[in-house]
Amino acid sequence: MQAFLKLLIPTLVSIFLIFSDYKFSYLDTLKKSISTLISPVYLVVNLPSQLYIWINEQGTTKQILLNQNKQLRAELMRLKVDLQDRNALLLENQKLSELLKSRYKLDEDKFILARVSSMSQSRLKKQIAINKGSNEGIKIGQVVLGAHGILGQVSQVTPFYATVLLITDPTQHIAVKNGRNGIRGISKGVASHQGKLRVRFIQRELDTKPGDVFLSSAIDSKFPVGYPVGRVTHVEKKANDPFLTIELAPSQPIEALEFVLINNTP
């Protein structure tokens, strides 16, 4: 009996703590403190890979380095041009926005360039770590973008690195609209290993089809307006369901992701 109690009591305490943290977020402060304390351990663990990268880069010829630098500059310039194009489109549609009594105005964006350090793609948690932290001005809640669309939001910060919760995470919700016809819904990550999203609350009689691109909507203030979120891969009308079942593939794949931009707008 005593052995059974020794096993039962820790199990009940563990279940209570997990439920309390999930429901009420009581342990957020403790987890943040622990993350800050172990951040030096993260640096030490990451040191061999960084050392390998440094040695490999030192052995690279000057011409290859110049080519890599040229490619990175071209990619960064292309990202800036894409952002300017989207902002210009928003300004051109200002009159229509006023008629609809909506505001599609973007402030002048400033960005921080960061490198992806690691990825975590379990069924219930989808996130990446980047090599910039609070020492470089990274803050919780900042929007993270890739070359092809919205990637996610900064969810945790230490002085040396930060964690980004991806839009494919099951806890991430984004107000979206169909870029073809303006139909609005809410995207949500799917608890699977496939990295998909679902758009909810679009009535079954509305026009949505595979190939449509959903963009971030003005309704959601967390994300800048008009950035690609995902492309429709599947649409289904289920019996006794007033809403369409819509699946998206994220606009920004992460399989070969190396650099990201963090929106540093105050």
PDB file of N, CA and C in Angstrom, residues 82-118:
ATOM      1  N   ASP A  82       9.212  43.491 -51.615  1.00  0.00           N
ATOM      2  CA  ASP A  82       7.890  42.881 -51.412  1.00  0.00           C
ATOM      3  C   ASP A  82       7.088  43.658 -50.374  1.00  0.00           C
ATOM      4  N   LEU A  83       7.737  44.051 -49.282  1.00  0.00           N
ATOM      5  CA  LEU A  83       7.055  44.804 -48.236  1.00  0.00           C
ATOM      6  C   LEU A  83       6.582  46.160 -48.757  1.00  0.00           C
ATOM      7  N   GLN A  84       7.435  46.820 -49.556  1.00  0.00           N
ATOM      8  CA  GLN A  84       7.055  48.111 -50.112  1.00  0.00           C
ATOM      9  C   GLN A  84       5.878  47.969 -51.076  1.00  0.00           C
ATOM     10  N   ASP A  85       5.871  46.873 -51.857  1.00  0.00           N
ATOM     11  CA  ASP A  85       4.773  46.649 -52.798  1.00  0.00           C
ATOM     12  C   ASP A  85       3.452  46.468 -52.059  1.00  0.00           C
ATOM     13  N   ARG A  86       3.483  45.691 -50.975  1.00  0.00           N
ATOM     14  CA  ARG A  86       2.255  45.463 -50.215  1.00  0.00           C
ATOM     15  C   ARG A  86       1.761  46.763 -49.579  1.00  0.00           C
ATOM     16  N   ASN A  87       2.695  47.552 -49.083  1.00  0.00           N
ATOM     17  CA  ASN A  87       2.315  48.824 -48.467  1.00  0.00           C
ATOM     18  C   ASN A  87       1.718  49.768 -49.509  1.00  0.00           C
ATOM     19  N   ALA A  88       2.300  49.764 -50.724  1.00  0.00           N
ATOM     20  CA  ALA A  88       1.785  50.610 -51.800  1.00  0.00           C
ATOM     21  C   ALA A  88       0.364  50.195 -52.183  1.00  0.00           C
ATOM     22  N   LEU A  89       0.086  48.886 -52.222  1.00  0.00           N
ATOM     23  CA  LEU A  89      -1.254  48.419 -52.545  1.00  0.00           C
ATOM     24  C   LEU A  89      -2.262  48.856 -51.489  1.00  0.00           C
ATOM     25  N   LEU A  90      -1.837  48.830 -50.230  1.00  0.00           N
ATOM     26  CA  LEU A  90      -2.724  49.275 -49.157  1.00  0.00           C
ATOM     27  C   LEU A  90      -3.071  50.751 -49.296  1.00  0.00           C
ATOM     28  N   LEU A  91      -2.073  51.565 -49.666  1.00  0.00           N
ATOM     29  CA  LEU A  91      -2.310  52.995 -49.840  1.00  0.00           C
ATOM     30  C   LEU A  91      -3.234  53.254 -51.020  1.00  0.00           C
ATOM     31  N   GLU A  92      -3.071  52.485 -52.091  1.00  0.00           N
ATOM     32  CA  GLU A  92      -3.927  52.649 -53.267  1.00  0.00           C
ATOM     33  C   GLU A  92      -5.387  52.313 -52.958  1.00  0.00           C
ATOM     34  N   ASN A  93      -5.604  51.414 -52.016  1.00  0.00           N
ATOM     35  CA  ASN A  93      -6.967  51.009 -51.659  1.00  0.00           C
ATOM     36  C   ASN A  93      -7.519  51.800 -50.473  1.00  0.00           C
ATOM     37  N   GLN A  94      -6.894  52.921 -50.144  1.00  0.00           N
ATOM     38  CA  GLN A  94      -7.318  53.696 -48.976  1.00  0.00           C
ATOM     39  C   GLN A  94      -8.757  54.201 -49.122  1.00  0.00           C
ATOM     40  N   LYS A  95      -9.126  54.636 -50.333  1.00  0.00           N
ATOM     41  CA  LYS A  95     -10.484  55.157 -50.539  1.00  0.00           C
ATOM     42  C   LYS A  95     -11.526  54.060 -50.341  1.00  0.00           C
ATOM     43  N   LEU A  96     -11.238  52.857 -50.873  1.00  0.00           N
ATOM     44  CA  LEU A  96     -12.160  51.741 -50.670  1.00  0.00           C
ATOM     45  C   LEU A  96     -12.263  51.393 -49.194  1.00  0.00           C
ATOM     46  N   SER A  97     -11.140  51.480 -48.484  1.00  0.00           N
ATOM     47  CA  SER A  97     -11.136  51.175 -47.045  1.00  0.00           C
ATOM     48  C   SER A  97     -12.019  52.148 -46.292  1.00  0.00           C
ATOM     49  N   GLU A  98     -11.977  53.423 -46.684  1.00  0.00           N
ATOM     50  CA  GLU A  98     -12.804  54.426 -46.016  1.00  0.00           C
ATOM     51  C   GLU A  98     -14.285  54.159 -46.264  1.00  0.00           C
ATOM     52  N   LEU A  99     -14.617  53.707 -47.492  1.00  0.00           N
ATOM     53  CA  LEU A  99     -16.007  53.392 -47.792  1.00  0.00           C
ATOM     54  C   LEU A  99     -16.502  52.224 -46.941  1.00  0.00           C
ATOM     55  N   LEU A 100     -15.647  51.279 -46.717  1.00  0.00           N
ATOM     56  CA  LEU A 100     -16.005  50.102 -45.918  1.00  0.00           C
ATOM     57  C   LEU A 100     -15.856  50.345 -44.422  1.00  0.00           C
ATOM     58  N   LYS A 101     -15.423  51.599 -44.060  1.00  0.00           N
ATOM     59  CA  LYS A 101     -15.196  51.959 -42.657  1.00  0.00           C
ATOM     60  C   LYS A 101     -14.221  51.000 -41.989  1.00  0.00           C
ATOM     61  N   SER A 102     -13.211  50.602 -42.755  1.00  0.00           N
ATOM     62  CA  SER A 102     -12.157  49.754 -42.222  1.00  0.00           C
ATOM     63  C   SER A 102     -10.839  50.485 -42.360  1.00  0.00           C
ATOM     64  N   ARG A 103      -9.860  50.083 -41.561  1.00  0.00           N
ATOM     65  CA  ARG A 103      -8.553  50.727 -41.614  1.00  0.00           C
ATOM     66  C   ARG A 103      -7.503  49.707 -42.014  1.00  0.00           C
ATOM     67  N   TYR A 104      -6.917  49.947 -43.197  1.00  0.00           N
ATOM     68  CA  TYR A 104      -5.876  49.058 -43.686  1.00  0.00           C
ATOM     69  C   TYR A 104      -4.550  49.801 -43.751  1.00  0.00           C
ATOM     70  N   LYS A 105      -4.285  50.582 -42.728  1.00  0.00           N
ATOM     71  CA  LYS A 105      -3.090  51.410 -42.742  1.00  0.00           C
ATOM     72  C   LYS A 105      -1.961  50.734 -41.985  1.00  0.00           C
ATOM     73  N   LEU A 106      -0.780  50.680 -42.619  1.00  0.00           N
ATOM     74  CA  LEU A 106       0.416  50.111 -41.981  1.00  0.00           C
ATOM     75  C   LEU A 106       1.396  51.221 -41.668  1.00  0.00           C
ATOM     76  N   ASP A 107       1.912  51.234 -40.457  1.00  0.00           N
ATOM     77  CA  ASP A 107       2.988  52.159 -40.131  1.00  0.00           C
ATOM     78  C   ASP A 107       4.266  51.730 -40.839  1.00  0.00           C
ATOM     79  N   GLU A 108       5.226  52.616 -40.871  1.00  0.00           N
ATOM     80  CA  GLU A 108       6.503  52.303 -41.509  1.00  0.00           C
ATOM     81  C   GLU A 108       7.177  51.173 -40.734  1.00  0.00           C
ATOM     82  N   ASP A 109       7.466  50.088 -41.443  1.00  0.00           N
ATOM     83  CA  ASP A 109       7.976  48.889 -40.772  1.00  0.00           C
ATOM     84  C   ASP A 109       9.493  48.932 -40.626  1.00  0.00           C
ATOM     85  N   LYS A 110       9.955  48.429 -39.485  1.00  0.00           N
ATOM     86  CA  LYS A 110      11.372  48.230 -39.241  1.00  0.00           C
ATOM     87  C   LYS A 110      11.559  46.775 -38.861  1.00  0.00           C
ATOM     88  N   PHE A 111      12.652  46.183 -39.316  1.00  0.00           N
ATOM     89  CA  PHE A 111      12.829  44.752 -39.125  1.00  0.00           C
ATOM     90  C   PHE A 111      14.218  44.423 -38.591  1.00  0.00           C
ATOM     91  N   ILE A 112      14.291  43.301 -37.863  1.00  0.00           N
ATOM     92  CA  ILE A 112      15.548  42.755 -37.375  1.00  0.00           C
ATOM     93  C   ILE A 112      15.771  41.425 -38.087  1.00  0.00           C
ATOM     94  N   LEU A 113      16.945  41.248 -38.676  1.00  0.00           N
ATOM     95  CA  LEU A 113      17.279  40.006 -39.366  1.00  0.00           C
ATOM     96  C   LEU A 113      17.854  39.013 -38.360  1.00  0.00           C
ATOM     97  N   ALA A 114      17.345  37.788 -38.348  1.00  0.00           N
ATOM     98  CA  ALA A 114      17.826  36.764 -37.418  1.00  0.00           C
ATOM     99  C   ALA A 114      17.994  35.443 -38.161  1.00  0.00           C
ATOM    100  N   ARG A 115      18.819  34.586 -37.569  1.00  0.00           N
ATOM    101  CA  ARG A 115      19.086  33.280 -38.152  1.00  0.00           C
ATOM    102  C   ARG A 115      18.379  32.198 -37.347  1.00  0.00           C
ATOM    103  N   VAL A 116      17.837  31.194 -38.038  1.00  0.00           N
ATOM    104  CA  VAL A 116      17.159  30.090 -37.369  1.00  0.00           C
ATOM    105  C   VAL A 116      18.205  29.162 -36.756  1.00  0.00           C
ATOM    106  N   SER A 117      18.084  28.930 -35.432  1.00  0.00           N
ATOM    107  CA  SER A 117      19.045  28.082 -34.724  1.00  0.00           C
ATOM    108  C   SER A 117      18.586  26.633 -34.643  1.00  0.00           C
ATOM    109  N   SER A 118      17.285  26.423 -34.419  1.00  0.00           N
ATOM    110  CA  SER A 118      16.758  25.070 -34.289  1.00  0.00           C
ATOM    111  C   SER A 118      15.269  25.071 -34.566  1.00  0.00           C
TER     112      SER A 118
END
